[in-house]
Short mmCIF file of N, CA and C in Angstrom, two decimals:
data_model
loop_
_atom_site.label_atom_id
_atom_site.label_comp_id
_atom_site.label_asym_id
_atom_site.label_seq_id
_atom_site.Cartn_x
_atom_site.Cartn_y
_atom_site.Cartn_z
N UNK S 1 53.43 -30.36 -53.52
CA UNK S 1 54.52 -28.88 -53.77
C UNK S 1 54.17 -28.41 -54.78
N UNK S 2 54.10 -27.50 -54.95
CA UNK S 2 53.43 -26.46 -56.00
C UNK S 2 54.38 -24.86 -55.99
N UNK S 3 54.52 -23.91 -56.83
CA UNK S 3 54.88 -22.84 -56.85
C UNK S 3 54.00 -22.05 -56.03
N UNK S 4 55.19 -21.47 -55.52
CA UNK S 4 54.30 -20.33 -54.58
C UNK S 4 53.95 -20.89 -53.27
N UNK S 5 53.57 -22.03 -52.89
CA UNK S 5 53.32 -22.50 -51.72
C UNK S 5 54.53 -21.96 -51.02
N UNK S 6 53.47 -21.66 -49.34
CA UNK S 6 54.78 -21.02 -48.46
C UNK S 6 54.98 -22.66 -47.44
N UNK S 7 56.30 -22.48 -47.16
CA UNK S 7 56.76 -24.04 -46.92
C UNK S 7 57.57 -23.59 -45.46
N UNK S 8 57.57 -24.57 -44.37
CA UNK S 8 58.12 -24.53 -43.57
C UNK S 8 59.49 -24.90 -42.80
N UNK S 9 60.56 -24.20 -42.85
CA UNK S 9 61.81 -25.33 -42.62
C UNK S 9 61.57 -26.29 -41.48
N UNK S 10 62.01 -27.29 -41.25
CA UNK S 10 61.97 -28.34 -40.57
C UNK S 10 63.51 -28.97 -40.06
N UNK S 11 63.97 -28.94 -40.88
CA UNK S 11 65.47 -29.28 -40.91
C UNK S 11 66.51 -28.54 -41.22
N UNK S 12 67.67 -28.21 -41.21
CA UNK S 12 68.59 -27.68 -40.91
C UNK S 12 69.26 -26.32 -40.90
N UNK S 13 69.84 -26.11 -41.19
CA UNK S 13 70.57 -24.35 -41.03
C UNK S 13 68.91 -23.43 -40.84
N UNK S 14 68.34 -23.75 -41.53
CA UNK S 14 66.87 -22.92 -42.12
C UNK S 14 65.96 -22.99 -41.30
N UNK S 15 66.52 -24.30 -40.18
CA UNK S 15 65.17 -24.45 -39.05
C UNK S 15 64.43 -22.98 -38.29
N UNK S 16 63.12 -23.12 -39.06
CA UNK S 16 61.98 -22.43 -38.17
C UNK S 16 61.66 -21.65 -38.96
N UNK S 17 62.28 -20.78 -40.43
CA UNK S 17 62.38 -20.09 -41.45
C UNK S 17 60.90 -20.31 -42.48
N UNK S 18 59.81 -19.51 -42.78
CA UNK S 18 59.42 -19.60 -43.49
C UNK S 18 59.92 -18.90 -45.17
N UNK S 19 59.67 -19.70 -46.11
CA UNK S 19 59.85 -19.70 -47.66
C UNK S 19 59.19 -20.21 -48.30
N UNK S 20 59.39 -19.54 -49.95
CA UNK S 20 58.03 -20.19 -50.79
C UNK S 20 58.60 -20.58 -51.81
N UNK S 21 57.98 -21.29 -52.41
CA UNK S 21 58.39 -22.64 -53.27
C UNK S 21 58.70 -21.33 -54.25
N UNK S 22 59.77 -21.49 -55.34
CA UNK S 22 60.19 -21.10 -56.63
C UNK S 22 60.31 -21.55 -57.53
N UNK S 23 60.81 -23.47 -57.38
CA UNK S 23 60.74 -24.22 -58.40
C UNK S 23 60.69 -25.32 -58.09
N UNK S 24 60.50 -26.08 -58.60
CA UNK S 24 60.20 -27.64 -58.80
C UNK S 24 61.27 -28.73 -59.59
N UNK S 25 62.38 -29.33 -58.89
CA UNK S 25 62.92 -30.27 -59.16
C UNK S 25 62.84 -31.10 -59.68
N UNK S 26 62.29 -32.07 -58.46
CA UNK S 26 61.77 -33.01 -59.16
C UNK S 26 60.72 -33.49 -57.87
N UNK S 27 60.24 -34.73 -57.88
CA UNK S 27 58.98 -34.75 -56.85
C UNK S 27 59.92 -34.80 -55.38
N UNK S 28 61.60 -35.06 -54.94
CA UNK S 28 61.29 -34.71 -53.67
C UNK S 28 62.10 -33.74 -53.28
N UNK S 29 62.43 -33.12 -54.32
CA UNK S 29 63.37 -31.59 -54.32
C UNK S 29 62.42 -29.99 -54.86
N UNK S 30 62.72 -29.31 -53.97
CA UNK S 30 62.23 -27.77 -54.79
C UNK S 30 63.19 -27.06 -54.19
N UNK S 31 63.57 -25.60 -54.79
CA UNK S 31 63.85 -24.89 -54.72
C UNK S 31 62.83 -23.71 -54.16
N UNK S 32 63.66 -23.19 -52.53
CA UNK S 32 62.73 -22.02 -51.88
C UNK S 32 63.88 -21.23 -52.09
N UNK S 33 62.96 -19.58 -51.79
CA UNK S 33 63.39 -19.10 -51.97
C UNK S 33 62.81 -17.52 -50.42
N UNK S 34 63.33 -16.76 -49.93
CA UNK S 34 62.26 -15.63 -48.95
C UNK S 34 62.79 -13.93 -49.21
N UNK S 35 63.24 -13.82 -50.44
CA UNK S 35 63.55 -12.68 -50.73
C UNK S 35 63.94 -11.94 -49.70
N UNK S 36 64.35 -12.43 -48.90
CA UNK S 36 65.75 -11.27 -47.86
C UNK S 36 66.97 -12.04 -47.57
N UNK S 37 67.00 -12.99 -47.08
CA UNK S 37 68.37 -13.79 -46.83
C UNK S 37 68.94 -14.98 -47.97
N UNK S 38 67.75 -15.46 -48.46
CA UNK S 38 68.30 -16.39 -49.77
C UNK S 38 67.36 -15.52 -50.92
N UNK S 39 68.09 -15.46 -51.31
CA UNK S 39 66.92 -14.63 -52.73
C UNK S 39 66.35 -15.66 -54.24
N UNK S 40 66.26 -14.91 -54.57
CA UNK S 40 65.58 -15.65 -55.92
C UNK S 40 65.97 -16.39 -56.69
N UNK S 41 67.66 -15.72 -57.15
CA UNK S 41 67.92 -15.89 -57.85
C UNK S 41 69.07 -17.43 -57.08
N UNK S 42 69.39 -17.58 -55.76
CA UNK S 42 70.15 -18.47 -55.00
C UNK S 42 69.40 -19.05 -54.76
N UNK S 43 68.44 -19.93 -55.33
CA UNK S 43 67.57 -20.27 -54.45
C UNK S 43 67.73 -21.69 -53.53
N UNK S 44 67.55 -21.98 -52.43
CA UNK S 44 68.26 -23.19 -51.66
C UNK S 44 67.28 -24.39 -52.51
N UNK S 45 67.92 -25.67 -52.45
CA UNK S 45 67.97 -26.34 -53.14
C UNK S 45 67.36 -27.64 -51.69
N UNK S 46 66.12 -27.92 -51.55
CA UNK S 46 66.03 -28.45 -50.31
C UNK S 46 64.90 -29.61 -50.54
N UNK S 47 65.50 -30.59 -49.71
CA UNK S 47 64.14 -32.27 -50.06
C UNK S 47 63.21 -31.73 -49.59
N UNK S 48 62.40 -32.28 -49.75
CA UNK S 48 60.50 -31.70 -49.55
C UNK S 48 60.43 -32.37 -47.71
N UNK S 49 60.77 -33.32 -47.57
CA UNK S 49 60.71 -34.07 -46.43
C UNK S 49 61.33 -32.98 -45.11
N UNK S 50 62.10 -32.39 -45.32
CA UNK S 50 62.61 -31.32 -44.43
C UNK S 50 61.92 -29.72 -44.15
N UNK S 51 60.30 -30.35 -45.33
CA UNK S 51 59.74 -29.02 -45.22
C UNK S 51 57.99 -29.70 -44.28
N UNK S 52 57.35 -28.30 -44.47
CA UNK S 52 56.30 -28.47 -43.93
C UNK S 52 55.69 -27.91 -44.35
N UNK S 53 54.49 -27.88 -45.25
CA UNK S 53 53.43 -27.05 -45.80
C UNK S 53 52.47 -26.29 -44.98
N UNK S 54 52.65 -24.77 -45.22
CA UNK S 54 51.50 -24.25 -44.53
C UNK S 54 49.88 -24.70 -44.74
N UNK S 55 50.08 -24.74 -46.11
CA UNK S 55 48.86 -24.39 -46.93
C UNK S 55 48.52 -23.45 -47.46
N UNK S 56 49.15 -22.82 -47.27
CA UNK S 56 48.73 -21.12 -48.24
C UNK S 56 49.48 -20.85 -49.44
N UNK S 57 49.01 -20.60 -50.54
CA UNK S 57 49.89 -19.88 -51.63
C UNK S 57 49.78 -18.50 -51.78
N UNK S 58 50.93 -18.12 -52.55
CA UNK S 58 51.14 -16.90 -52.92
C UNK S 58 50.73 -16.78 -54.14
N UNK S 59 49.15 -16.35 -54.87
CA UNK S 59 48.80 -16.59 -55.90
C UNK S 59 49.08 -15.79 -56.98
N UNK S 60 49.89 -14.49 -56.88
CA UNK S 60 50.36 -13.87 -57.45
C UNK S 60 51.74 -13.75 -58.25
N UNK S 61 52.19 -14.56 -56.81
CA UNK S 61 54.05 -14.79 -57.37
C UNK S 61 53.45 -16.29 -57.47
N UNK S 62 52.74 -16.97 -57.70
CA UNK S 62 52.73 -18.55 -58.34
C UNK S 62 52.64 -18.06 -59.66
N UNK S 63 51.75 -17.35 -60.06
CA UNK S 63 51.13 -16.71 -61.27
C UNK S 63 52.37 -16.32 -61.99
N UNK S 64 53.10 -15.72 -61.80
CA UNK S 64 54.24 -14.91 -62.30
C UNK S 64 55.48 -16.01 -62.51
N UNK S 65 55.32 -17.10 -61.36
CA UNK S 65 56.62 -17.96 -61.97
C UNK S 65 56.18 -18.95 -62.50
N UNK S 66 54.43 -19.30 -63.07
CA UNK S 66 54.24 -20.09 -63.63
C UNK S 66 54.16 -19.23 -65.53
N UNK S 67 54.04 -18.01 -65.34
CA UNK S 67 54.24 -17.55 -66.78
C UNK S 67 55.48 -16.86 -66.95
N UNK S 68 56.83 -17.50 -66.64
CA UNK S 68 58.38 -17.13 -66.42
C UNK S 68 58.37 -15.56 -66.30
N UNK S 69 57.48 -14.70 -65.50
CA UNK S 69 57.96 -12.95 -65.30
C UNK S 69 58.66 -13.56 -64.77
N UNK S 70 59.25 -12.55 -64.45
CA UNK S 70 59.94 -12.13 -63.03
C UNK S 70 59.41 -11.84 -61.80
N UNK S 71 59.42 -12.38 -60.96
CA UNK S 71 59.31 -11.62 -59.57
C UNK S 71 60.63 -11.28 -58.56
N UNK S 72 60.61 -10.18 -58.34
CA UNK S 72 61.46 -9.26 -57.57
C UNK S 72 61.38 -9.67 -55.95
N UNK S 73 62.93 -10.22 -55.55
CA UNK S 73 63.02 -10.48 -54.18
C UNK S 73 62.16 -9.62 -52.76
N UNK S 74 61.70 -8.16 -53.39
CA UNK S 74 61.08 -7.38 -52.42
C UNK S 74 59.83 -7.90 -52.18
N UNK S 75 58.95 -8.68 -53.50
CA UNK S 75 57.65 -8.59 -53.37
C UNK S 75 57.37 -9.82 -52.18
N UNK S 76 58.64 -10.78 -52.59
CA UNK S 76 58.84 -12.04 -51.94
C UNK S 76 58.91 -12.41 -50.40
N UNK S 77 59.78 -10.82 -50.29
CA UNK S 77 59.84 -11.06 -48.97
C UNK S 77 58.83 -9.64 -47.92
N UNK S 78 58.13 -9.30 -48.99
CA UNK S 78 56.86 -8.26 -47.97
C UNK S 78 55.71 -9.60 -48.43
N UNK S 79 55.65 -10.37 -48.76
CA UNK S 79 54.93 -11.29 -49.01
C UNK S 79 54.52 -12.34 -48.20
N UNK S 80 56.18 -12.83 -47.14
CA UNK S 80 56.30 -13.60 -46.81
C UNK S 80 56.36 -12.95 -45.48
N UNK S 81 56.36 -11.30 -45.24
CA UNK S 81 56.34 -10.66 -43.94
C UNK S 81 55.64 -11.19 -43.06
N UNK S 82 54.47 -11.21 -43.23
CA UNK S 82 53.65 -11.91 -41.57
C UNK S 82 54.02 -13.38 -41.36
N UNK S 83 54.49 -13.88 -41.83
CA UNK S 83 54.91 -15.17 -41.51
C UNK S 83 56.07 -15.61 -40.52
N UNK S 84 56.64 -14.56 -41.14
CA UNK S 84 58.28 -14.30 -39.71
C UNK S 84 58.20 -13.17 -38.99
N UNK S 85 56.96 -12.87 -39.03
CA UNK S 85 56.84 -11.88 -38.11
C UNK S 85 56.26 -12.75 -36.65
N UNK S 86 55.28 -12.98 -37.09
CA UNK S 86 54.90 -13.77 -36.64
C UNK S 86 54.64 -15.59 -35.89
N UNK S 87 56.02 -15.86 -35.99
CA UNK S 87 56.94 -17.13 -35.79
C UNK S 87 57.14 -17.42 -34.20
N UNK S 88 56.92 -18.28 -33.84
CA UNK S 88 57.36 -18.36 -32.25
C UNK S 88 58.47 -18.73 -32.05
#
């Protein structure tokens, strides 16, 4: 897991949705957000075994997160729109 990584939720109430990793808590837990229902300020704590990586990283958002810059929910939502619009 890394900051800005796009993940797919395999379990839980949010099953089937795409999120971005916005914080790494420890090796088994991360915080995820989508900028719409789950805002960055209120990121969801999620076990990594319940997530599936897409292999894609949102480079601009990852860079901002690493540098401690503010990431707006709108830009996160916009970046994830392609994934959520094309899910089966």
